Amino acid sequence: MYNCIICRYHEIATKGSNRGMFERCLAENVRHLLKTLPDAKVSRVRGRVRVELEGKRVFTPEELELVKTQLSKCFGLESFSPAVITPVDMERIRPPAVELAASALAGRPGKTSFRVRARRSNKRVPLSSKEIEIDLVTAVAERTGAEKFTIDLNRAEITLGCEVRDEFAVIYMENFPAPGGLPVGCNPRVLTLLSGGIDSPVAAWMIMKRGSPCDFLTFHSAPYTPPETLEKVRRLASKLNEFQLHGALCAANLSELQKAVRDNCKERYRTVLYRRAMMRIAAMTAERRRCHALVTGESLGQVASQTVPNMYAIGKAVDMLILRPLVGCDKLETIRLAEEIGTYEISNVQVPDSCTVFAPSAPCTTSEPDLLEQEERKIDGYWQILEKIAANVEEWT
Ligand code: ATP
Ligand code: MG
């Protein structure tokens, strides 16, 4: 009998004069995620986003499943509930409230703990929220018999929610969590360096959660890496795109640079030299695509290239903001998030990675930018190689 989805947000509510921009962005994201429901109407109502179907049609069970799957990926939303929407009038609120509670209670054997949670932002309604709760509990008891439930205000098995707002009231039984954060699109676009590993997809997700849409750039080393390396990243990008409107996936072939590093530079610096080259090619690609920062899945101390001196030396290669949202995470935290997002099972398939091509046996953990520049100067036409790779970046959609 649900004819509405009521969506709640949290962080946006703390915004000042530009709150409207965030709310519009959130509503757009909800609309996008529900695009397979062509008659869904999404509207902003102070402090909430409301979804209804054309002609106040009731959601089918299949449509509700779809809404649950889709809105649980909506950044900016805190939670949402399938609800019955009614005019602000106890005579109209009471029947569907009783109907919902009675059918939930009927589905359980014996006595069930139950409560009503009311919120009233409409001050013209004569009843206080406490009085609304009492009114509805009484009506439910009249229908089911008082022996069907015990009231438990703290940890009830069944909660009936009722919000009485200025323009309408909603009644609901369930509250589904959403990921929170800020709606994608309220911050500028960024470019995530996406490998096939566990970390970088999680890093992209965390930055999307802060409102920045992500394009993706992956480095491969064909013919030294197989086509499966790219196929895996394509699957990761498409999983991540479930959380945003659209992010392009770009691929760069790093093998020419890797060969030049192998043939001209000290072996122990190879990994960091690859990383500096990646950053530079990524910065060129970002500029071309109007992306305002680079994102990586680096986490302090995780591998040789992620020591403090090496991260400094890698960052020094470009004059662009590098976001490293996982810098303080340990691997288990990242794995847990990857499982939640749905990228872990894709990342966990082992395929050769671009960074392992000609990888040194003992990578340096304390490189310095000056020394690395000296190494880079040993390569004839270093910048031409980088520019050529950047010019040949392929976009996959
Ligand atoms: P991940 O699990 O994300 O691969 P990692 O622990 O393997 O991370 P590194 O291989 O040192 O760490 O990579 C650090 C970061 O550099 C990655 O998180 C990613 O952002 C970027 N990176 C590494 N390899 C590639 C690649 N082949 N293509 C694009 N970006 C890469
Ligand atoms: Mg990796």
mmCIF file of N, CA, C and O and ligand atoms in Angstrom, residues 195 197 353 355, ligand 2:
data_model
loop_
_atom_site.group_PDB
_atom_site.id
_atom_site.type_symbol
_atom_site.label_atom_id
_atom_site.label_comp_id
_atom_site.label_asym_id
_atom_site.label_seq_id
_atom_site.Cartn_x
_atom_site.Cartn_y
_atom_site.Cartn_z
ATOM 1 N N SER A 195 43.639 0.866 -10.511
ATOM 2 C CA SER A 195 44.348 -0.368 -10.865
ATOM 3 C C SER A 195 43.334 -1.497 -10.693
ATOM 4 O O SER A 195 42.184 -1.251 -10.374
ATOM 5 N N GLY A 197 43.550 -3.524 -8.328
ATOM 6 C CA GLY A 197 43.723 -3.937 -6.934
ATOM 7 C C GLY A 197 42.486 -3.680 -6.084
ATOM 8 O O GLY A 197 41.419 -3.293 -6.580
ATOM 9 N N ASP A 353 49.550 -7.215 -13.184
ATOM 10 C CA ASP A 353 49.364 -5.775 -13.044
ATOM 11 C C ASP A 353 50.518 -5.053 -13.729
ATOM 12 O O ASP A 353 51.642 -5.548 -13.761
ATOM 13 N N CYS A 355 52.253 -2.577 -12.795
ATOM 14 C CA CYS A 355 53.395 -2.197 -11.949
ATOM 15 C C CYS A 355 54.371 -3.339 -11.742
ATOM 16 O O CYS A 355 55.487 -3.124 -11.297
HETATM 17 MG MG MG B 2 48.216 -2.296 -7.197
#
